[in-house]
Amino acid sequence: MSTTPLLEVAGLDVDFDGRPAVRELGLTLRRGEVLGLVGESGSGKSATALAVLGLLPGNAAVRGSVRLDGTELLGLPERELTRIRGRRVSMVFQDPLSAFTPVYRLGDQIAEAVRAHQDVSRERAAERAVELLDLVGIPEPALRARSFPHEFSGGMRQRAMIAMAMANDPDLILADEPTTALDVTIQAQVLDVLRTARQATGAALLLVSHDLGVIAGTADRVAVMRDGRVVEQGTVDDVFRRPREPYTRELLAAVPRLDATRRPRPGSGEPVLRVRGLTRTFPVLKGTAFRRRVGTVYAVDGVDLEVRRGETLALVGESGSGKSTTLFELLELARPEGGSIELFGQQPGTLGKAAARALRRRIQIVFQDPMASLDPRMPVGDIVAEPLRTQGAGRAAAGRRVRELLAQVGLDPADAERYPHEFSGGQRQRIGIARALSVEPELLVLDEPVSALDVSVQAGVLELLQRLKDELGLAYLFVSHDLSVVRNIADRVSVMYLGRTVEAGPVDEVFAAPRHPYTQALLSAVPLPDPELERKRTRILLAGDPPSPTRRYEGCRFRGRCPLYAELAEQERKRCAVDVPVFEGDGVACHFPRVRSVV
Amino acid sequence: MMWQQEDYTISSVPAYLAKRLGYYAVLLLAAVCLSYLLASLALDPRAYYAGRQPPIPAASVNHHLTEIGVNDHDPLLSRFLHWAGHAVRGDLGQTIDGTSVNAEFGRRLGVSLRLLLAGTVLGTVAGVLAGAWTAVRQYRLSDRAVTVASFALLSTPVFLLAILLKTGAIWFNQSTGTDLIQFTGERSPGLTGGFWTILKDRSVHLLLPTLSVALFAVASYSRYQRNTMLDVLGSDYLRTARAKGLGRRTVLLKHGLRTALIPMSTYFSYGFLALFTGATFTETIFGWHGMGEWFIDSIGKNDVSSVVAVNVFAAVTVLLSGFLADLLHAALDPRIRQAS
């Protein structure tokens, strides 16, 4: 065994059109080791990974040294680099939909990677592709090899991506945010597959991620990046337990943790919002000239919610669980398709125009994407004033109120004259909050308000929301897929699966003692930014993807993926297959709820 | 098992095509009725015979107009039914000069095809390649040169380009002392000889019209193709293809250009259509008697049946182009194949 490190990066500089992205970066990676490269957006971590393989776009200038097994890669002619790419060093990219060529079958794309480096027949390469798909846990691999990328779910595509990276038994796999676009239970599956891939190939892994939890659970060593430089490097235990640099300490402190101890303060009195058995379906249409209905999407199929004055209810669930549809049903202020909605004791669909307008003022929303939800051609002052003007405020009064609001959300009142593009992501989200608050609402709906933000910015916005709630006595309906954020802002939590509420309760109780098997799986999939705890935890891995919302289900709709169902006796299973579990109050929609601690 | 993903329903391709064709037949019928109505109302065949020396007696004008089915003294409906009765049997009536529209149609269609086919195919292929190439070389000298040349061409009126080509040919012929390049008509009148002699003569006549058609096709297609290729060049999947260790040419052609062709399918089909009906200038300047010339001439002559025939041709071409665009799109893009 040689003592040369597998990968040695030294004095690496990357500039994009003259703007520095990476500065004097040094890294070493030994054989079979996992190095986590962590940092916030713009810290240069992806640029570093791409520079190793010479995959940076044409406007990038690279200097320094990248040695693979002692061989310098920088400045190597393209022809020699192509022999290293995919064979000795392969890569897994972030967005698995855009990372595959849309017009070729997945099996063919993997076989192409095989044939790029191995002198094998077309048939043999195709067989190898099927073997690889099998290895990464794709069911019916021979059949699915003939699928096109758009026919795979996000998690399946990422598995296929890993299969392709394994194709030539590489020495090093570079993974650039491999799970960032995925739901947390799918993320757990994919991290598991990455582990399999490393065992099968013995490859070292450079794992680029913004998620400290993912790094803590997967990496042996970690390098923390900021503004293009590595500020701290060491074993995960050292860096997470005993960070030496102030920046690392700040970063670790800013990360919301699932195992936080914050005590929730559930509200009391009459609920400001009460939803019972809400349903909403969408038709599946087909045909061009004569469109006809060929099916139904049961987007929301039994949602119960209760939000009291002064409390934050978090609505959590994975993509496609119906969170957004639920929100838009509430904001529609119309009679729901099924079930009931009660806002401040009134039923929205039954009101006259004036009453509906008055009700509209009392419920406001803050959107997820702070750039897309602000009109780029309007000055910030006008954006914030618009709801006020709509409610009939005069120009001068609105102007005064705008300055007051901007100060309240931590911006400069003089910012009213500036345009959205002049602000950072966090500031834009503050503008969105100011706009929502302008008409003095009592219930604020927050749709993934911090998921587009870096952790350090996230912390500031969450703090602001907490302060505003206390000062103004607001109630929040906080929609999020990030359970760690939820633990740190919510008082109560409501969990959705496939259009239905499955469990609800005070956030500390639900997180410490989840009763629904889905809640347990969801919580167990969230990585903790603590390597020691991560090693001790057992993950409940759910099989496959959530099923299609275009079907009707008899009995419990979770039973197909339920880890508990597998352990039940025949008689008990029958009940799951026939009876739909009913959700009531702060309860759980499961026939056999068993508390299981997973955090 | 209930939690498995639904199978994708693969609707049969022939059924889809049959449905599509039925839909087109309805549109075609509507287009034909409307063009007949419009032509009959807007054109005045009687005027074609007015002011002749010596004057033609009204009775014989009437007789002739009735004979070819365009007499405005007859009710419009009966004229249309008479025309339609023949049309469904494949007879598009008579021209105002009393000859068969069908015969004229066939002759003109052949001329147009011979005039445009080579230029269109050549221009499309060259345009795609030029576009892809300039995209790869974005902002370099070669890209800028092709861009400038394309826009110069696109902003040159057809007749100007054709006349410039003619002038160039005359200069070439004079300076070489030959008459190598011919640019009037399809062939040299009265030439006799074997197959090769005729082919050479026809090719020489085709040179300039083909060039003028192809140049415009190259100029416009290369612009579109450059854009679609640029979108693809920045895509993640090209980066993936490079990361696999594929060579530059495979990456650019197999993964890049192949995907960048998808949005071009619409341009190809409709570009072909535009050439067919929009080649009036090219035909006139180079002395070819094709569909475009016929359309202008028959409007001038108040020739209802011929105008309707050209319109039918245009309608069929539009629908066929749309159909081809759909087929091409489906052939190129698996995502479309499933959706339909």
XYZ file of C-alpha atoms in Angstrom, chain A residues 74-448:
375
model
C -4.581 20.204 -13.922
C -3.301 21.023 -17.367
C -3.709 17.443 -18.550
C -4.872 17.301 -22.179
C -8.621 16.697 -22.615
C -7.976 13.310 -24.230
C -6.174 12.009 -21.162
C -8.726 13.525 -18.811
C -11.543 11.628 -20.548
C -9.715 8.415 -19.650
C -9.763 9.358 -15.974
C -13.313 10.698 -15.875
C -15.829 7.989 -15.146
C -13.129 5.341 -14.746
C -10.874 6.452 -11.892
C -12.974 9.357 -10.693
C -16.736 9.500 -11.232
C -19.340 12.024 -10.226
C -22.865 12.148 -8.819
C -24.689 15.425 -9.433
C -27.350 17.261 -7.501
C -30.384 17.460 -9.728
C -31.045 13.957 -10.978
C -33.670 15.040 -13.527
C -31.492 17.401 -15.509
C -28.386 15.255 -15.088
C -29.552 12.564 -17.514
C -29.945 13.157 -21.253
C -33.741 13.150 -21.634
C -33.878 11.294 -24.958
C -32.001 8.107 -24.108
C -33.040 5.146 -21.970
C -31.369 4.963 -18.569
C -29.963 1.507 -19.236
C -28.350 2.790 -22.424
C -26.835 5.756 -20.637
C -25.280 3.510 -18.006
C -24.094 1.054 -20.663
C -22.511 3.974 -22.497
C -20.467 4.757 -19.390
C -19.341 1.124 -19.277
C -18.351 1.099 -22.925
C -16.518 4.410 -22.632
C -13.810 2.662 -20.609
C -14.194 -1.087 -21.053
C -13.769 -3.035 -24.243
C -16.960 -5.058 -23.987
C -19.759 -5.859 -26.402
C -22.964 -3.870 -26.532
C -24.864 -6.803 -25.034
C -22.427 -7.252 -22.175
C -22.570 -3.532 -21.359
C -26.375 -3.680 -21.327
C -26.259 -6.645 -18.948
C -23.808 -4.797 -16.736
C -26.181 -1.810 -16.633
C -28.977 -4.079 -15.390
C -26.668 -5.566 -12.747
C -25.734 -2.089 -11.577
C -29.387 -0.990 -11.384
C -30.088 -4.094 -9.328
C -27.184 -3.273 -7.024
C -28.586 0.188 -6.226
C -31.982 -1.278 -5.403
C -34.065 -0.538 -8.486
C -36.921 -3.079 -8.534
C -37.259 -5.081 -11.781
C -33.973 -3.691 -13.122
C -34.170 -5.373 -16.545
C -37.505 -3.696 -17.182
C -36.611 -0.339 -15.672
C -33.365 -0.165 -17.674
C -35.627 0.507 -20.648
C -37.205 3.547 -18.972
C -36.470 7.138 -19.908
C -35.255 9.538 -17.192
C -38.639 11.301 -16.896
C -40.298 8.006 -16.007
C -38.236 7.685 -12.826
C -38.951 9.450 -9.548
C -36.254 11.739 -8.108
C -34.977 9.099 -5.718
C -34.870 6.420 -8.420
C -32.985 8.737 -10.753
C -30.413 9.422 -8.078
C -29.995 5.669 -7.572
C -29.438 5.295 -11.329
C -26.906 8.142 -11.169
C -24.998 6.291 -8.468
C -25.186 3.082 -10.529
C -23.592 4.972 -13.407
C -20.876 6.349 -11.132
C -20.060 2.781 -10.011
C -19.907 1.410 -13.542
C -16.130 1.314 -13.861
C -15.107 0.600 -10.255
C -13.722 4.084 -9.616
C -11.185 4.943 -6.930
C -12.998 8.157 -6.095
C -16.617 9.278 -6.287
C -17.361 12.994 -6.177
C -20.913 13.641 -4.976
C -22.131 17.225 -5.381
C -25.150 17.772 -3.077
C -26.462 14.325 -4.022
C -29.553 14.458 -1.787
C -30.404 18.154 -1.707
C -33.293 17.922 -4.169
C -34.830 14.928 -2.388
C -37.295 14.402 0.441
C -35.841 13.343 3.744
C -36.987 9.682 3.641
C -35.678 9.409 0.079
C -32.464 11.123 1.182
C -31.996 8.378 3.771
C -32.441 5.737 1.056
C -29.951 7.424 -1.278
C -27.312 7.874 1.440
C -27.735 4.176 2.134
C -27.161 3.406 -1.563
C -24.038 5.592 -1.557
C -22.758 3.475 1.325
C -23.464 0.313 -0.712
C -21.642 1.816 -3.669
C -18.570 2.510 -1.563
C -18.569 -0.996 -0.164
C -18.925 -2.523 -3.629
C -16.172 -0.458 -5.241
C -13.963 0.458 -2.286
C -13.986 4.016 -3.604
C -13.222 7.094 -1.571
C -15.977 9.690 -1.460
C -15.815 13.466 -1.610
C -19.261 14.489 -0.356
C -20.171 18.094 -1.052
C -23.133 19.292 1.016
C -24.606 22.287 2.758
C -26.289 19.933 5.230
C -24.181 19.405 8.343
C -26.404 16.509 9.379
C -25.707 14.586 6.170
C -21.967 15.160 6.613
C -22.012 14.146 10.280
C -23.674 10.835 9.476
C -21.608 9.922 6.413
C -18.140 11.495 6.480
C -14.948 10.429 8.264
C -13.344 13.830 7.943
C -14.778 17.209 7.128
C -13.521 20.437 5.569
C -15.495 23.595 6.272
C -15.446 26.161 3.466
C -16.153 29.855 3.498
C -15.599 32.406 0.727
C -13.543 29.959 -1.326
C -11.219 28.910 1.483
C -11.101 25.927 3.813
C -11.371 27.472 7.265
C -11.194 24.247 9.251
C -10.396 20.631 8.502
C -10.375 17.548 10.711
C -12.193 14.386 11.721
C -15.955 14.800 12.013
C -15.793 14.220 15.757
C -13.199 16.937 16.267
C -14.861 19.495 14.037
C -18.423 18.925 15.277
C -17.519 18.472 18.960
C -14.579 20.823 19.320
C -14.678 23.373 16.497
C -11.652 25.651 16.649
C -12.675 28.363 14.202
C -15.319 30.943 15.132
C -17.013 30.461 11.730
C -17.470 26.717 12.300
C -18.900 27.448 15.739
C -21.329 30.006 14.270
C -22.382 27.590 11.561
C -22.989 24.762 14.026
C -24.899 27.061 16.330
C -27.113 28.294 13.510
C -28.186 24.813 12.367
C -31.645 24.052 13.708
C -31.591 20.691 15.447
C -34.205 18.006 15.594
C -33.154 17.225 19.167
C -33.575 20.800 20.391
C -35.080 21.240 23.824
C -37.128 24.369 23.206
C -40.418 24.209 25.070
C -43.440 24.896 22.885
C -46.235 27.159 24.058
C -49.456 25.879 22.501
C -52.145 28.540 22.370
C -55.423 28.452 24.174
C -58.994 29.583 23.606
C -61.045 29.375 20.449
C -59.129 28.297 17.338
C -58.601 30.966 14.666
C -58.594 28.220 12.073
C -60.374 24.902 12.176
C -60.299 22.471 9.261
C -62.221 19.202 9.301
C -61.975 16.435 6.728
C -60.868 18.779 3.927
C -60.748 17.210 0.468
C -59.719 18.536 -2.903
C -59.463 16.610 -6.160
C -58.141 17.552 -9.576
C -59.179 15.921 -12.829
C -56.579 14.174 -14.965
C -57.346 15.305 -18.510
C -56.371 13.793 -21.787
C -56.780 14.652 -25.453
C -56.167 17.795 -27.476
C -59.291 18.807 -29.387
C -61.755 17.125 -27.057
C -60.372 17.020 -23.542
C -61.868 14.352 -21.393
C -61.403 13.236 -17.843
C -59.483 9.991 -17.500
C -58.766 10.029 -13.798
C -58.660 11.953 -10.555
C -55.823 13.208 -8.384
C -56.859 13.045 -4.749
C -54.494 15.834 -3.721
C -56.059 16.488 -0.333
C -58.106 13.641 1.019
C -58.931 14.194 4.652
C -57.007 17.005 6.362
C -57.734 18.178 9.899
C -56.087 21.273 11.350
C -56.526 23.544 14.333
C -54.584 26.742 14.934
C -55.142 28.793 18.095
C -54.307 32.429 18.732
C -50.653 32.985 19.564
C -49.436 29.564 18.463
C -47.517 28.157 15.525
C -48.872 25.040 13.907
C -46.395 23.357 11.585
C -47.797 21.370 8.688
C -45.203 18.830 7.634
C -45.057 16.177 4.934
C -43.032 15.229 1.887
C -43.491 16.479 -1.676
C -46.857 15.474 -3.028
C -48.405 15.026 0.402
C -50.862 17.859 -0.265
C -49.434 20.635 1.936
C -49.551 23.314 -0.738
C -53.003 22.303 -1.957
C -54.256 22.580 1.621
C -52.849 26.103 1.866
C -54.357 27.263 -1.370
C -57.727 25.838 -0.370
C -57.571 27.943 2.804
C -56.555 31.118 0.983
C -59.206 30.644 -1.689
C -61.799 31.719 0.907
C -64.374 29.638 -0.940
C -66.555 26.743 0.060
C -64.301 23.660 0.135
C -65.004 20.744 -2.197
C -65.396 18.470 0.818
C -65.108 18.915 4.586
C -65.264 22.236 6.368
C -63.093 25.299 6.927
C -63.754 27.723 9.752
C -61.733 30.944 9.923
C -62.237 33.116 12.995
C -65.517 31.321 13.537
C -66.791 32.121 10.022
C -67.262 29.811 7.075
C -65.499 31.447 4.110
C -67.781 30.164 1.339
C -70.934 31.577 2.886
C -69.891 35.216 3.213
C -70.928 38.268 1.229
C -68.396 40.399 -0.660
C -67.671 42.882 2.128
C -67.359 40.215 4.796
C -65.064 38.143 2.569
C -62.894 41.225 2.035
C -62.678 41.815 5.762
C -61.785 38.159 6.270
C -59.085 38.391 3.596
C -57.328 41.028 5.686
C -57.145 38.736 8.691
C -55.291 35.927 6.875
C -52.105 36.662 4.882
C -49.346 34.595 3.296
C -45.561 34.628 2.960
C -44.292 32.623 -0.009
C -41.374 30.258 -0.366
C -39.352 31.876 -3.129
C -38.540 35.400 -1.987
C -37.435 36.501 -5.458
C -40.257 35.099 -7.551
C -42.934 36.424 -5.214
C -41.848 40.068 -5.437
C -42.561 42.085 -8.595
C -39.055 42.986 -9.844
C -40.268 46.272 -11.362
C -41.912 47.642 -8.240
C -40.059 49.565 -5.537
C -40.149 47.765 -2.195
C -42.306 50.510 -0.667
C -45.043 49.959 -3.249
C -44.843 46.187 -2.796
C -45.375 46.482 0.939
C -48.088 49.119 0.530
C -50.109 47.196 -2.050
C -52.250 45.138 0.357
C -52.916 48.316 2.370
C -54.007 50.272 -0.695
C -56.207 47.344 -1.730
C -57.876 47.533 1.667
C -58.515 51.251 1.033
C -55.694 53.095 2.859
C -54.662 56.535 1.592
C -51.275 57.176 -0.009
C -49.803 59.162 2.895
C -51.059 56.759 5.564
C -49.736 53.798 3.589
C -46.340 55.520 3.235
C -46.052 56.035 6.996
C -47.061 52.456 7.669
C -44.516 51.117 5.140
C -41.624 52.856 6.938
C -42.864 51.495 10.244
C -43.158 47.954 8.816
C -39.707 47.962 7.234
C -38.184 48.963 10.571
C -40.218 46.263 12.273
C -38.767 43.488 10.047
C -35.231 44.796 10.497
C -34.807 46.768 7.274
C -33.972 50.428 6.770
C -37.108 52.608 6.160
C -35.121 54.275 3.362
C -35.128 50.902 1.570
C -38.674 51.681 0.401
C -37.209 53.405 -2.661
C -35.095 50.418 -3.745
C -35.992 47.416 -5.939
C -36.115 43.709 -4.930
C -32.970 42.718 -6.868
C -30.878 45.036 -4.685
C -31.559 42.832 -1.637
C -30.185 39.496 -0.462
C -32.387 36.402 -0.121
C -32.930 36.918 3.603
C -33.784 40.594 3.157
C -36.251 39.748 0.406
C -37.987 37.313 2.702
C -38.230 40.131 5.260
C -39.892 42.272 2.584
C -42.369 39.444 1.985
C -43.102 39.328 5.714
C -43.572 43.113 5.870
C -46.020 42.924 2.979
C -48.024 40.208 4.702
C -48.067 42.128 7.995
C -49.108 45.449 6.443
C -52.830 44.856 6.883
C -52.451 43.620 10.468
C -53.495 40.020 9.907
C -54.208 37.668 12.787
C -53.215 34.462 11.012
C -50.093 34.286 8.887
C -49.615 31.368 6.493
C -45.909 30.721 5.909
C -45.213 28.459 2.937
C -41.663 27.080 3.346
